[in-house]
Short mmCIF file of C-alpha atoms in Angstrom, two decimals:
data_model
loop_
_atom_site.label_atom_id
_atom_site.label_comp_id
_atom_site.label_asym_id
_atom_site.label_seq_id
_atom_site.Cartn_x
_atom_site.Cartn_y
_atom_site.Cartn_z
CA GLN A 43 12.06 19.57 -32.41
CA GLU A 44 11.72 19.20 -36.17
CA SER A 45 7.92 19.49 -35.90
CA GLY A 46 8.14 22.67 -33.85
CA GLU A 47 6.26 21.02 -30.98
CA TYR A 48 9.23 20.46 -28.65
CA ASP A 49 8.21 23.13 -26.15
CA ARG A 50 4.65 21.75 -26.06
CA THR A 51 5.68 18.13 -25.58
CA VAL A 52 5.99 16.23 -22.29
CA ILE A 53 8.62 13.48 -22.41
CA PHE A 54 8.55 10.46 -20.08
CA PHE A 55 11.58 8.16 -20.12
CA LEU A 56 11.49 4.91 -18.12
CA SER A 57 13.96 2.04 -18.08
CA ASP A 58 13.54 -1.70 -18.01
CA HIS A 59 13.62 -3.35 -14.58
CA GLY A 60 16.89 -4.77 -13.39
CA MET A 61 20.37 -5.30 -14.77
CA PRO A 62 20.75 -8.74 -16.46
CA LEU A 63 22.56 -10.17 -13.44
CA PRO A 64 21.61 -12.50 -10.57
CA TRP A 65 19.87 -10.61 -7.74
CA ALA A 66 18.78 -7.95 -10.22
CA LYS A 67 16.72 -8.83 -13.30
CA THR A 68 13.60 -11.00 -12.79
CA GLN A 69 13.77 -10.36 -9.05
CA LEU A 70 12.17 -8.00 -6.54
CA TYR A 71 15.25 -6.65 -4.80
CA PHE A 72 16.55 -3.09 -4.61
CA HIS A 73 18.62 -3.40 -7.79
CA SER A 74 15.68 -5.06 -9.54
CA THR A 75 13.07 -2.38 -9.07
CA ARG A 76 14.83 0.93 -8.43
CA THR A 77 15.07 2.26 -11.96
CA PRO A 78 15.38 5.65 -13.67
CA TRP A 79 12.34 7.72 -14.53
CA MET A 80 13.07 11.01 -16.24
CA ILE A 81 10.44 13.56 -17.16
CA ARG A 82 10.68 16.77 -19.16
CA TRP A 83 7.62 19.01 -18.89
CA PRO A 84 8.30 22.39 -20.46
CA GLY A 85 7.61 25.23 -18.08
CA VAL A 86 7.12 22.90 -15.11
CA THR A 87 10.11 20.61 -14.49
CA GLN A 88 13.51 22.20 -14.00
CA PRO A 89 16.70 20.83 -15.60
CA GLY A 90 18.90 18.87 -13.20
CA THR A 91 16.19 18.45 -10.56
CA VAL A 92 16.19 15.11 -8.73
CA GLU A 93 13.23 13.91 -6.66
CA ASP A 94 14.38 11.19 -4.27
CA ARG A 95 12.12 11.67 -1.25
CA HIS A 96 8.92 10.05 -2.51
CA LEU A 97 8.02 6.55 -3.68
CA VAL A 98 6.51 6.16 -7.14
CA SER A 99 5.75 3.15 -9.32
CA ALA A 100 5.29 2.52 -13.03
CA VAL A 101 1.62 1.89 -12.26
CA ASP A 102 1.46 5.65 -11.61
CA LEU A 103 2.27 6.48 -15.24
CA LEU A 104 -1.30 6.66 -16.54
CA PRO A 105 -2.84 8.74 -13.72
CA THR A 106 0.12 11.13 -13.82
CA LEU A 107 -0.13 11.54 -17.59
CA LEU A 108 -3.88 12.14 -17.33
CA ASP A 109 -3.29 14.88 -14.74
CA VAL A 110 -0.61 16.49 -16.91
CA LEU A 111 -3.12 16.56 -19.78
CA LYS A 112 -5.97 17.65 -17.47
CA LEU A 113 -8.05 14.62 -18.41
CA PRO A 114 -10.42 12.74 -16.07
CA HIS A 115 -9.37 9.46 -14.49
CA PRO A 116 -11.34 6.31 -15.34
CA ASN A 117 -12.56 4.29 -12.37
CA GLY A 118 -10.53 1.40 -11.05
CA MET A 119 -6.96 2.54 -11.69
CA ASP A 120 -4.36 1.07 -9.33
CA GLY A 121 -1.85 3.90 -9.70
CA ARG A 122 -1.70 7.34 -8.19
CA SER A 123 -0.74 10.54 -9.96
CA PHE A 124 2.52 12.11 -8.81
CA GLU A 125 1.94 15.27 -10.83
CA PRO A 126 2.43 17.42 -7.68
CA LEU A 127 5.98 16.09 -7.40
CA LEU A 128 6.75 17.35 -10.90
CA ARG A 129 5.81 20.80 -9.68
CA GLY A 130 8.24 20.53 -6.76
CA GLN A 131 5.52 19.92 -4.19
CA THR A 132 5.29 17.19 -1.56
CA GLN A 133 2.79 14.34 -1.64
CA PRO A 134 1.99 12.55 1.62
CA GLY A 135 0.16 9.27 1.86
CA ARG A 136 2.36 6.97 -0.25
CA ASN A 137 4.30 5.03 2.37
CA PHE A 138 5.08 2.00 0.25
CA VAL A 139 4.96 0.49 -3.23
CA VAL A 140 4.10 -3.09 -4.14
CA THR A 141 6.15 -5.02 -6.68
CA GLU A 142 5.50 -8.40 -8.24
CA TYR A 143 7.07 -11.09 -10.39
CA ASN A 144 5.22 -14.07 -11.83
CA GLU A 145 7.06 -15.97 -14.56
CA ASN A 146 9.91 -15.74 -17.04
CA SER A 147 9.56 -15.74 -20.80
CA GLY A 148 9.89 -19.53 -20.83
CA GLY A 149 6.72 -19.86 -18.79
CA LYS A 150 8.45 -21.02 -15.60
CA ARG A 151 6.39 -19.70 -12.69
CA ASN A 152 8.03 -18.43 -9.51
CA PRO A 153 5.49 -15.91 -8.21
CA MET A 154 6.87 -13.36 -5.77
CA ARG A 155 5.47 -10.25 -4.12
CA ALA A 156 7.27 -7.48 -2.28
CA ILE A 157 6.35 -4.37 -0.40
CA VAL A 158 8.93 -1.60 -0.28
CA THR A 159 9.17 1.47 1.94
CA THR A 160 11.87 4.13 1.90
CA ASP A 161 13.95 1.95 4.24
CA PHE A 162 12.69 -1.63 4.27
CA ALA A 163 11.47 -4.34 1.91
CA TYR A 164 9.52 -7.49 2.66
CA VAL A 165 9.67 -10.19 -0.04
CA PHE A 166 7.21 -13.11 -0.13
CA ASN A 167 8.17 -16.22 -2.14
CA PRO A 168 5.21 -18.62 -1.86
CA TRP A 169 6.83 -21.14 -4.23
CA SER A 170 9.91 -21.62 -2.03
CA ASN A 171 9.96 -25.02 -0.33
CA GLY A 172 13.70 -25.67 -0.06
CA GLN A 173 13.75 -27.93 -3.12
CA ARG A 174 12.12 -26.09 -5.99
CA LEU A 175 14.61 -24.10 -8.09
CA MET A 176 14.12 -20.50 -9.18
CA ALA A 177 13.88 -20.38 -12.99
CA THR A 178 15.35 -17.21 -14.42
CA ALA A 179 17.27 -16.13 -17.49
CA THR A 180 20.07 -14.74 -15.34
CA LYS A 181 21.17 -18.32 -14.67
CA GLY A 182 22.60 -18.30 -18.18
CA THR A 183 24.94 -15.40 -17.45
CA VAL A 184 28.69 -15.46 -16.94
CA THR A 185 28.12 -14.03 -13.46
CA TYR A 186 25.90 -16.92 -12.36
CA ARG A 187 28.35 -19.49 -13.73
CA ARG A 188 31.14 -17.76 -11.83
CA MET A 189 29.05 -17.90 -8.66
CA GLN A 190 28.68 -21.66 -9.20
CA ALA A 191 32.42 -22.10 -9.65
CA LEU A 192 33.29 -20.05 -6.55
CA ALA A 193 30.66 -21.85 -4.46
CA LYS A 194 32.67 -25.08 -4.72
CA THR A 195 35.35 -23.70 -2.39
CA ASP A 196 33.77 -20.63 -0.76
CA PRO A 197 31.13 -21.39 1.92
CA LYS A 198 29.75 -17.82 1.83
CA MET A 199 29.29 -17.99 -1.93
CA ALA A 200 27.73 -21.44 -1.59
CA ALA A 201 25.18 -20.08 0.89
CA ARG A 202 24.45 -17.09 -1.34
CA LEU A 203 24.00 -19.34 -4.38
CA ASP A 204 21.70 -21.66 -2.43
CA LEU A 205 19.54 -18.71 -1.39
CA PHE A 206 19.40 -17.47 -4.97
CA ASP A 207 18.38 -20.90 -6.27
CA HIS A 208 15.87 -21.87 -3.58
CA ARG A 209 14.99 -18.69 -1.68
CA VAL A 210 13.08 -18.82 1.55
CA PRO A 211 9.36 -18.08 1.91
CA GLU A 212 9.93 -14.71 3.58
CA GLU A 213 12.69 -12.11 3.39
CA LEU A 214 13.10 -8.78 5.14
CA TYR A 215 15.83 -6.28 4.28
CA ASN A 216 16.87 -2.87 5.52
CA TYR A 217 17.61 -1.23 2.19
CA ALA A 218 18.74 1.96 3.91
CA ALA A 219 21.76 0.05 5.26
CA ASP A 220 21.81 -3.03 3.00
CA ALA A 221 20.82 -2.21 -0.57
CA ASP A 222 22.45 -5.44 -1.78
CA ALA A 223 20.06 -7.53 0.35
CA LEU A 224 22.84 -9.49 2.02
CA ALA A 225 21.26 -9.81 5.48
CA ASN A 226 17.79 -11.33 5.76
CA LEU A 227 16.30 -9.92 8.97
CA ILE A 228 13.10 -11.96 8.91
CA ASN A 229 13.81 -13.99 12.06
CA LEU A 230 15.39 -11.25 14.17
CA PRO A 231 13.18 -10.10 17.07
CA ALA A 232 14.54 -6.55 16.74
CA TYR A 233 12.77 -6.23 13.38
CA ARG A 234 9.50 -7.94 14.33
CA SER A 235 7.52 -4.69 14.22
CA GLN A 236 8.71 -3.88 10.68
CA GLN A 237 7.89 -7.42 9.58
CA GLU A 238 4.38 -7.30 11.03
CA GLN A 239 3.69 -3.87 9.57
CA LEU A 240 4.82 -4.85 6.06
CA THR A 241 3.17 -8.27 5.96
CA LYS A 242 -0.10 -6.70 7.06
CA ALA A 243 0.16 -4.02 4.37
CA LEU A 244 1.00 -6.59 1.68
#
């Protein structure tokens, strides 16, 4: 504003991924990867508008910015411009996004991959063998320590803590009905088609 360029400036505001709590930060669950992305494009975006019908990913930042600036795309980009969405248009063809986690800042590797649609998420934990422990900074939080204390007398909390620590190789959640990822549907025959579709896509 002080430079006089405010009305010629596009502003992108993204957040970090995940609250610093178990099942959020350094994970691939709903609360880990669904984060704010606010954009102000003078003359194009409208104040108070919310786009919640399409899937976008941070990997889309560069192609979108290039389209806003009317610059050519270099070859080999993974992302996809969502510039049409900023203009209030629809954009078919993006049925899922892929998310990944590899290691924490201490160098402890627990690689995970997930594929997320508007309703479902499939999470693949290739490191999970029932004995190896997930290494994450959220284990140092008050919340995690409280989970440990409650698990001593609460069987449901004990099971939840065990899943957090050890995971299972595959997880499937219906985020439309279970955003907290409480019910792993991976072994239920009723969800076999969703599992096969997502594993194939991943």
